Amino acid sequence: MRTALALGRQALGTTWPNPAVGCVLVAANGLVAAHGVTGAGGRPHAETQALAQVGNRAPGGTAYVTLEPCAHDGATPSCARKLAEAGIGRVVVGARDPDPRTDGAGAALLADAGVRVTHGPHEDDARRLHAGHLCRVRLGRPQVTLKLAASLDGQIATAAGTSQWLTGPLARQHAHLLRARHDAILVGAGTVLRDDPELTCRLPGLADRSPVRVVMIGAETPLPSGRLVATLGNAPLWLLVTAARRPDTRELQAAGAQVVEVAADSRGRPSLGPALATLGARGLTSVLVEGGQAIATALLWHRQVDALVWYGTDAVVGGDGLAAVGALGRTALAETTDFRTVRARRLGPDHVRFLERAP
Ligand code: AOF
Ligand code: ZN
């Protein structure tokens, strides 16, 4: 199961609108016979890929799959049916698939065909791997991960606005890997104006793993120009705009950007809830929010952040810098415990902490 989870993890960011499933087939003699991962864009499914390697014959074997095999037949039979027809003896499932077409029906189909089905081990890791898919199926929106790079005292820029070299090269490379593993990156137009980012993955060998770049256009913020537009050929660019700003985007649309219209909030900006729902409807299962302060604060205010990746440095910037998170109006300590750290590691002089929403 750990191998299957690792396989799935490698495909994160490439399989949307589908989950990145990993599958390992072990033959009756106890040897690993095949590996499979969900294909780019979501098809073929992991089990199909693995079964193809053994000619769809696995008598008495065991399949380890990170997600319950699908139960819906389409152009090809469901994975649950294919596994049963291949003569598999046992299927070990990581996480149950809440997709209404499966949701227990995959396991039931297998059991009815005489296949032994067991759940776990590593169910927590399987849920973590498929958090985006689970979120999209249950809540209709992608999983939202907020990335912040801040000083010891929680500042993301100095009083002069300097921020780009706060973290060292290892932390920056790690952040690029994070991009590769998400379906999309989300930023506000203010960040684009200030930093002129490319928002692509530029790690050697992973250049084709750049996610969809999504920019939230405010009531008055200028439209993206510069590097985001210059790299339109390298990765998709989606603009979230209200109806009022839509006419302004014609030129960018002609240049290849996709324009996504969203209802306005009281300040004339794309409304956050509907914006995330629209991204979910378009198939995105995970978005990495890369700042700045305004979008981070808005998402935390609306409690729409599922996970946090915090890059910390040893720098002390001082309160005259720019805080990672703006005012939230929280007064009671009980209101402040949104997250808990699940993992941490050093990255040269910096460190990274992974936090999940507290239960
Ligand atoms: C599997 N194995 O590798 C994946 C699964 O649109 P379709 O027909 O490809 O079905 C998409 C659904 O299949 C998706 O919502 C999720 O429930 C499941 N994904 N299932 O058996 C896989 N990626
Ligand atoms: Zn399937």
Short mmCIF file of C-alpha atoms and ligand atoms in Angstrom, two decimals:
data_model
loop_
_atom_site.label_atom_id
_atom_site.label_comp_id
_atom_site.label_asym_id
_atom_site.label_seq_id
_atom_site.Cartn_x
_atom_site.Cartn_y
_atom_site.Cartn_z
CA MET A 1 0.00 0.00 0.00
CA ARG A 2 2.90 2.35 0.71
CA THR A 3 4.18 1.76 -2.83
CA ALA A 4 0.72 2.40 -4.24
CA LEU A 5 0.49 5.65 -2.24
CA ALA A 6 3.91 6.78 -3.52
CA LEU A 7 2.83 6.06 -7.10
CA GLY A 8 -0.32 8.12 -6.67
CA ARG A 9 1.61 10.97 -5.06
CA GLN A 10 3.91 11.20 -8.09
CA ALA A 11 0.91 11.80 -10.34
CA LEU A 12 -0.67 14.52 -8.18
CA GLY A 13 -1.47 17.57 -10.27
CA THR A 14 -1.68 15.65 -13.56
CA THR A 15 -4.93 13.66 -13.29
CA TRP A 16 -7.63 16.28 -12.63
CA PRO A 17 -10.62 16.11 -12.75
CA ASN A 18 -9.86 12.61 -11.44
CA PRO A 19 -7.94 11.54 -8.35
CA ALA A 20 -4.32 10.33 -8.67
CA VAL A 21 -4.74 6.66 -7.76
CA GLY A 22 -1.90 4.18 -7.31
CA CYS A 23 -2.26 0.42 -7.75
CA VAL A 24 0.11 -2.48 -7.08
CA LEU A 25 -0.72 -6.03 -8.18
CA VAL A 26 0.87 -8.87 -6.23
CA ALA A 27 0.69 -12.30 -7.86
CA ALA A 28 -0.42 -15.44 -6.02
CA ASN A 29 3.26 -16.34 -5.55
CA GLY A 30 3.76 -13.15 -3.49
CA LEU A 31 5.80 -11.24 -6.07
CA VAL A 32 4.89 -7.82 -7.37
CA ALA A 33 3.47 -8.37 -10.84
CA ALA A 34 2.46 -4.86 -11.97
CA HIS A 35 2.13 -1.17 -11.07
CA GLY A 36 -0.43 1.32 -12.26
CA VAL A 37 -1.19 5.02 -11.83
CA THR A 38 -4.12 7.07 -13.12
CA GLY A 39 -3.20 8.47 -16.54
CA ALA A 40 -2.73 12.16 -17.38
CA GLY A 41 -6.12 13.88 -17.47
CA GLY A 42 -7.70 11.08 -15.43
CA ARG A 43 -7.80 8.10 -17.80
CA PRO A 44 -6.99 5.23 -17.99
CA HIS A 45 -7.60 4.38 -14.35
CA ALA A 46 -4.77 2.94 -12.25
CA GLU A 47 -6.20 -0.59 -12.06
CA THR A 48 -6.66 -0.71 -15.85
CA GLN A 49 -3.01 0.24 -16.36
CA ALA A 50 -1.80 -2.39 -13.91
CA LEU A 51 -4.07 -5.16 -15.23
CA ALA A 52 -2.95 -4.46 -18.81
CA GLN A 53 0.61 -5.41 -17.76
CA VAL A 54 -0.53 -8.91 -16.78
CA GLY A 55 -2.83 -9.45 -19.77
CA ASN A 56 -5.89 -8.87 -17.54
CA ARG A 57 -5.15 -12.13 -15.74
CA ALA A 58 -4.31 -12.15 -12.05
CA PRO A 59 -5.69 -15.42 -10.66
CA GLY A 60 -5.48 -15.50 -6.88
CA GLY A 61 -3.50 -12.25 -6.74
CA THR A 62 -3.91 -9.22 -4.50
CA ALA A 63 -4.51 -5.65 -5.67
CA TYR A 64 -3.48 -2.78 -3.43
CA VAL A 65 -5.35 0.36 -4.51
CA THR A 66 -5.23 3.76 -2.80
CA LEU A 67 -8.90 4.44 -3.62
CA GLU A 68 -11.89 2.13 -3.83
CA PRO A 69 -12.09 0.80 -7.42
CA CYS A 70 -14.81 2.49 -9.46
CA ALA A 71 -18.15 0.73 -9.97
CA HIS A 72 -19.45 2.58 -13.04
CA ASP A 73 -19.24 0.95 -16.46
CA GLY A 74 -18.70 3.28 -19.40
CA ALA A 75 -16.91 2.73 -22.69
CA THR A 76 -14.85 0.19 -20.72
CA PRO A 77 -15.96 -1.93 -17.74
CA SER A 78 -15.51 -0.53 -14.22
CA CYS A 79 -12.25 -1.21 -12.40
CA ALA A 80 -14.07 -3.31 -9.82
CA ARG A 81 -15.49 -5.52 -12.60
CA LYS A 82 -12.14 -5.74 -14.40
CA LEU A 83 -10.39 -6.84 -11.21
CA ALA A 84 -13.04 -9.48 -10.54
CA GLU A 85 -12.90 -10.73 -14.14
CA ALA A 86 -9.11 -10.99 -13.94
CA GLY A 87 -9.60 -13.49 -11.12
CA ILE A 88 -8.06 -11.38 -8.38
CA GLY A 89 -8.38 -13.00 -4.94
CA ARG A 90 -8.18 -9.97 -2.69
CA VAL A 91 -8.42 -6.19 -3.00
CA VAL A 92 -6.93 -3.94 -0.33
CA VAL A 93 -8.51 -0.46 -0.43
CA GLY A 94 -6.86 2.70 0.93
CA ALA A 95 -9.79 5.12 1.09
CA ARG A 96 -13.47 4.74 0.23
CA ASP A 97 -14.46 6.75 -2.89
CA PRO A 98 -17.34 9.15 -2.10
CA ASP A 99 -18.14 9.57 -5.83
CA PRO A 100 -21.88 8.69 -5.82
CA ARG A 101 -21.30 6.20 -8.67
CA THR A 102 -18.98 4.22 -6.38
CA ASP A 103 -19.27 5.07 -2.65
CA GLY A 104 -19.19 1.48 -1.43
CA ALA A 105 -20.57 0.00 -4.66
CA GLY A 106 -17.06 -0.82 -5.90
CA ALA A 107 -16.29 -2.84 -2.78
CA ALA A 108 -19.76 -4.47 -2.92
CA LEU A 109 -19.33 -5.47 -6.57
CA LEU A 110 -16.03 -7.16 -5.71
CA ALA A 111 -17.43 -8.91 -2.64
CA ASP A 112 -20.44 -10.16 -4.65
CA ALA A 113 -18.00 -11.64 -7.16
CA GLY A 114 -16.31 -13.56 -4.35
CA VAL A 115 -13.29 -11.27 -3.98
CA ARG A 116 -12.05 -10.60 -0.44
CA VAL A 117 -12.05 -6.86 0.24
CA THR A 118 -10.16 -5.28 3.12
CA HIS A 119 -9.82 -1.63 4.08
CA GLY A 120 -6.59 -0.04 5.23
CA PRO A 121 -3.76 0.00 6.19
CA HIS A 122 -2.66 3.63 5.81
CA GLU A 123 -6.19 4.92 5.40
CA ASP A 124 -5.14 8.35 6.75
CA ASP A 125 -2.40 8.64 4.13
CA ALA A 126 -4.81 7.52 1.42
CA ARG A 127 -7.29 10.20 2.50
CA ARG A 128 -4.47 12.75 2.47
CA LEU A 129 -3.41 11.68 -1.03
CA HIS A 130 -6.99 11.97 -2.27
CA ALA A 131 -7.91 15.04 -0.19
CA GLY A 132 -8.54 17.11 -3.35
CA HIS A 133 -10.89 14.54 -4.88
CA LEU A 134 -12.69 13.98 -1.57
CA CYS A 135 -13.11 17.74 -1.13
CA ARG A 136 -14.40 18.27 -4.66
CA VAL A 137 -16.91 15.41 -4.41
CA ARG A 138 -18.15 16.40 -0.94
CA LEU A 139 -18.01 20.22 -1.08
CA GLY A 140 -17.97 20.93 -4.82
CA ARG A 141 -14.77 22.95 -4.56
CA PRO A 142 -11.07 22.14 -4.81
CA GLN A 143 -8.97 21.56 -1.71
CA VAL A 144 -7.40 24.90 -0.76
CA THR A 145 -3.79 24.91 0.43
CA LEU A 146 -2.35 28.22 1.52
CA LYS A 147 1.39 28.64 1.05
CA LEU A 148 3.18 31.30 3.06
CA ALA A 149 6.87 32.16 3.35
CA ALA A 150 7.44 34.26 6.42
CA SER A 151 10.07 35.51 8.83
CA LEU A 152 10.38 34.37 12.42
CA ASP A 153 7.90 37.07 13.35
CA GLY A 154 5.40 36.18 10.64
CA GLN A 155 6.20 38.94 8.14
CA ILE A 156 6.23 38.31 4.39
CA ALA A 157 8.00 41.51 3.35
CA THR A 158 10.07 44.29 4.89
CA ALA A 159 8.85 47.84 5.39
CA ALA A 160 10.35 48.60 1.95
CA GLY A 161 8.28 45.80 0.37
CA THR A 162 11.21 43.45 -0.30
CA SER A 163 10.09 39.83 -0.14
CA GLN A 164 11.48 37.79 -3.00
CA TRP A 165 14.62 36.47 -1.33
CA LEU A 166 13.27 35.86 2.14
CA THR A 167 13.68 32.07 1.90
CA GLY A 168 16.76 30.24 0.58
CA PRO A 169 17.14 28.15 -2.60
CA LEU A 170 16.09 24.83 -0.98
CA ALA A 171 12.82 26.28 0.25
CA ARG A 172 12.18 27.84 -3.15
CA GLN A 173 12.81 24.52 -4.91
CA HIS A 174 10.50 22.80 -2.46
CA ALA A 175 7.83 25.36 -3.25
CA HIS A 176 8.20 24.58 -6.96
CA LEU A 177 7.62 20.90 -6.21
CA LEU A 178 4.48 21.96 -4.38
CA ARG A 179 3.33 23.69 -7.58
CA ALA A 180 3.87 20.51 -9.57
CA ARG A 181 1.69 18.56 -7.14
CA HIS A 182 -1.32 20.87 -7.33
CA ASP A 183 -3.85 21.22 -10.14
CA ALA A 184 -3.74 25.02 -9.97
CA ILE A 185 -2.11 28.05 -8.34
CA LEU A 186 -4.29 30.94 -7.24
CA VAL A 187 -3.10 34.50 -6.70
CA GLY A 188 -4.62 37.96 -6.60
CA ALA A 189 -3.96 40.50 -9.34
CA GLY A 190 -2.10 42.63 -6.75
CA THR A 191 0.58 39.95 -6.37
CA VAL A 192 0.98 39.75 -10.14
CA LEU A 193 1.46 43.50 -10.33
CA ARG A 194 3.96 43.61 -7.45
CA ASP A 195 6.08 40.49 -8.15
CA ASP A 196 5.58 39.81 -11.88
CA PRO A 197 5.65 36.05 -11.16
CA GLU A 198 5.66 33.27 -13.73
CA LEU A 199 3.92 30.76 -11.41
CA THR A 200 5.33 27.80 -13.34
CA CYS A 201 7.25 24.79 -12.04
CA ARG A 202 10.86 25.31 -13.06
CA LEU A 203 12.51 22.27 -11.49
CA PRO A 204 14.77 20.34 -13.89
CA GLY A 205 12.71 17.56 -15.49
CA LEU A 206 9.42 18.85 -14.13
CA ALA A 207 8.91 21.80 -16.46
CA ASP A 208 5.86 20.11 -17.98
CA ARG A 209 4.26 19.87 -14.55
CA SER A 210 3.25 23.52 -14.25
CA PRO A 211 -0.28 23.86 -12.87
CA VAL A 212 -3.12 26.01 -14.18
CA ARG A 213 -2.42 29.59 -13.12
CA VAL A 214 -5.53 31.31 -11.78
CA VAL A 215 -5.59 35.07 -11.16
CA MET A 216 -8.37 36.74 -9.21
CA ILE A 217 -9.08 40.14 -10.81
CA GLY A 218 -10.46 42.75 -8.38
CA ALA A 219 -12.79 45.66 -9.12
CA GLU A 220 -9.95 47.98 -10.04
CA THR A 221 -6.79 45.90 -10.13
CA PRO A 222 -4.88 45.98 -13.43
CA LEU A 223 -5.02 42.88 -15.62
CA PRO A 224 -1.98 40.58 -15.71
CA SER A 225 0.80 41.48 -18.11
CA GLY A 226 4.49 40.62 -18.01
CA ARG A 227 5.72 37.11 -17.39
CA LEU A 228 2.35 35.46 -16.76
CA VAL A 229 1.23 36.48 -20.22
CA ALA A 230 4.61 35.91 -21.86
CA THR A 231 4.50 32.27 -20.67
CA LEU A 232 0.97 31.55 -21.92
CA GLY A 233 2.44 28.82 -24.12
CA ASN A 234 3.94 27.01 -21.09
CA ALA A 235 0.93 26.72 -18.80
CA PRO A 236 -2.76 27.68 -18.89
CA LEU A 237 -3.85 31.04 -17.48
CA TRP A 238 -7.38 31.47 -16.11
CA LEU A 239 -8.73 34.87 -15.14
CA LEU A 240 -11.46 35.03 -12.50
CA VAL A 241 -13.47 38.17 -13.28
CA THR A 242 -16.83 39.72 -12.49
CA ALA A 243 -19.21 40.64 -15.32
CA ALA A 244 -18.15 44.28 -14.91
CA ARG A 245 -14.52 43.51 -15.75
CA ARG A 246 -15.19 40.95 -18.45
CA PRO A 247 -15.02 43.38 -21.40
CA ASP A 248 -11.48 44.39 -20.30
CA THR A 249 -10.24 40.82 -20.76
CA ARG A 250 -10.93 40.46 -24.49
CA GLU A 251 -7.34 40.95 -25.55
CA LEU A 252 -5.99 38.44 -23.03
CA GLN A 253 -8.64 35.96 -24.08
CA ALA A 254 -7.59 36.35 -27.70
CA ALA A 255 -4.01 35.69 -26.57
CA GLY A 256 -5.06 32.36 -25.06
CA ALA A 257 -6.13 33.09 -21.49
CA GLN A 258 -9.41 31.58 -20.29
CA VAL A 259 -11.90 33.98 -18.76
CA VAL A 260 -14.04 32.62 -15.94
CA GLU A 261 -16.92 34.81 -14.83
CA VAL A 262 -17.87 34.85 -11.15
CA ALA A 263 -20.51 36.77 -9.16
CA ALA A 264 -19.23 39.94 -7.46
CA ASP A 265 -18.95 40.41 -3.69
CA SER A 266 -19.97 43.65 -1.93
CA ARG A 267 -16.66 45.27 -2.95
CA GLY A 268 -16.93 44.37 -6.62
CA ARG A 269 -14.38 41.55 -6.45
CA PRO A 270 -15.05 37.96 -7.51
CA SER A 271 -16.89 36.38 -4.58
CA LEU A 272 -14.68 33.74 -2.93
CA GLY A 273 -17.21 30.94 -2.35
CA PRO A 274 -18.64 31.04 -5.88
CA ALA A 275 -15.11 31.42 -7.32
CA LEU A 276 -13.95 28.21 -5.63
CA ALA A 277 -17.17 26.43 -6.64
CA THR A 278 -16.57 27.45 -10.27
CA LEU A 279 -13.02 26.10 -10.14
CA GLY A 280 -14.40 22.83 -8.74
CA ALA A 281 -17.02 22.65 -11.48
CA ARG A 282 -14.22 23.05 -14.02
CA GLY A 283 -12.54 19.98 -12.60
CA LEU A 284 -9.81 21.35 -10.35
CA THR A 285 -9.36 19.20 -7.24
CA SER A 286 -6.61 21.23 -5.57
CA VAL A 287 -5.43 24.83 -5.59
CA LEU A 288 -2.29 26.23 -4.05
CA VAL A 289 -2.80 29.81 -2.94
CA GLU A 290 0.46 31.73 -3.26
CA GLY A 291 -0.38 35.00 -1.60
CA GLY A 292 -0.22 37.77 -0.92
CA GLN A 293 -1.68 39.08 2.28
CA ALA A 294 -5.08 40.09 0.88
CA ILE A 295 -6.07 36.71 -0.54
CA ALA A 296 -4.62 34.81 2.46
CA THR A 297 -6.59 36.97 4.86
CA ALA A 298 -9.81 36.69 2.85
CA LEU A 299 -9.59 32.89 2.69
CA LEU A 300 -8.81 32.57 6.40
CA TRP A 301 -11.60 35.01 7.23
CA HIS A 302 -14.08 32.81 5.35
CA ARG A 303 -12.48 29.65 6.80
CA GLN A 304 -11.88 28.25 3.32
CA VAL A 305 -8.32 27.07 3.94
CA ASP A 306 -7.97 23.28 4.25
CA ALA A 307 -4.21 23.06 4.61
CA LEU A 308 -1.29 25.40 5.21
CA VAL A 309 2.31 25.10 4.06
CA TRP A 310 4.44 27.48 6.11
CA TYR A 311 8.02 28.20 5.04
CA GLY A 312 9.78 29.78 7.99
CA THR A 313 13.05 31.67 8.01
CA ASP A 314 15.23 32.89 10.87
CA ALA A 315 14.91 36.53 9.83
CA VAL A 316 13.39 39.07 12.17
CA VAL A 317 11.66 41.73 10.08
CA GLY A 318 9.69 43.71 12.63
CA GLY A 319 6.12 44.86 12.85
CA ASP A 320 6.65 47.61 10.29
CA GLY A 321 6.90 44.91 7.60
CA LEU A 322 3.95 43.23 5.94
CA ALA A 323 2.31 40.51 8.05
CA ALA A 324 1.51 37.19 6.37
CA VAL A 325 -2.09 37.49 7.53
CA GLY A 326 -4.01 40.75 7.98
CA ALA A 327 -6.68 41.61 10.52
CA LEU A 328 -9.16 38.82 11.28
CA GLY A 329 -11.01 40.43 14.17
CA ARG A 330 -10.41 37.43 16.39
CA THR A 331 -10.54 38.17 20.12
CA ALA A 332 -11.11 34.83 21.85
CA LEU A 333 -8.21 32.36 21.88
CA ALA A 334 -10.65 29.59 21.02
CA GLU A 335 -11.15 31.25 17.61
CA THR A 336 -7.46 31.02 16.75
CA THR A 337 -6.91 27.25 16.65
CA ASP A 338 -7.78 26.53 13.00
CA PHE A 339 -4.71 24.38 12.26
CA ARG A 340 -2.38 21.79 13.68
CA THR A 341 1.08 20.80 12.41
CA VAL A 342 1.20 17.29 10.95
CA ARG A 343 4.77 17.32 9.62
CA ALA A 344 7.84 19.56 9.63
CA ARG A 345 11.31 19.48 8.11
CA ARG A 346 14.39 21.61 7.70
CA LEU A 347 15.29 23.04 4.30
CA GLY A 348 18.85 24.33 4.74
CA PRO A 349 18.59 27.48 6.84
CA ASP A 350 14.79 27.47 6.59
CA HIS A 351 12.08 25.02 7.54
CA VAL A 352 8.70 23.96 6.25
CA ARG A 353 5.66 23.02 8.29
CA PHE A 354 2.61 21.24 6.94
CA LEU A 355 -0.58 22.05 8.78
CA GLU A 356 -4.05 20.64 8.42
CA ARG A 357 -7.33 22.07 9.52
CA ALA A 358 -7.87 21.09 13.15
CA PRO A 359 -10.77 18.64 13.59
C1 AOF B 1 -10.52 4.19 -10.16
N1 AOF B 1 -9.22 4.23 -10.53
O1 AOF B 1 -7.41 5.36 -11.17
C2 AOF B 1 -9.33 6.60 -10.67
C3 AOF B 1 -10.68 6.54 -10.23
O2 AOF B 1 -14.78 10.01 -15.53
P1 AOF B 1 -14.32 8.62 -15.24
O3 AOF B 1 -15.18 7.56 -15.84
O4 AOF B 1 -12.85 8.43 -15.50
O5 AOF B 1 -14.53 8.39 -13.66
C4 AOF B 1 -14.04 9.32 -12.76
C5 AOF B 1 -14.23 8.82 -11.36
O6 AOF B 1 -13.48 7.62 -11.16
C6 AOF B 1 -13.71 9.77 -10.32
O7 AOF B 1 -14.70 10.70 -9.92
C7 AOF B 1 -13.34 8.87 -9.18
O8 AOF B 1 -14.48 8.54 -8.43
C8 AOF B 1 -12.87 7.62 -9.91
N2 AOF B 1 -11.42 7.67 -10.08
N3 AOF B 1 -11.22 5.33 -9.96
O9 AOF B 1 -11.08 3.10 -10.01
C9 AOF B 1 -8.60 5.38 -10.80
N4 AOF B 1 -8.72 7.79 -10.96
ZN ZN B 2 -11.80 2.85 -12.33
#
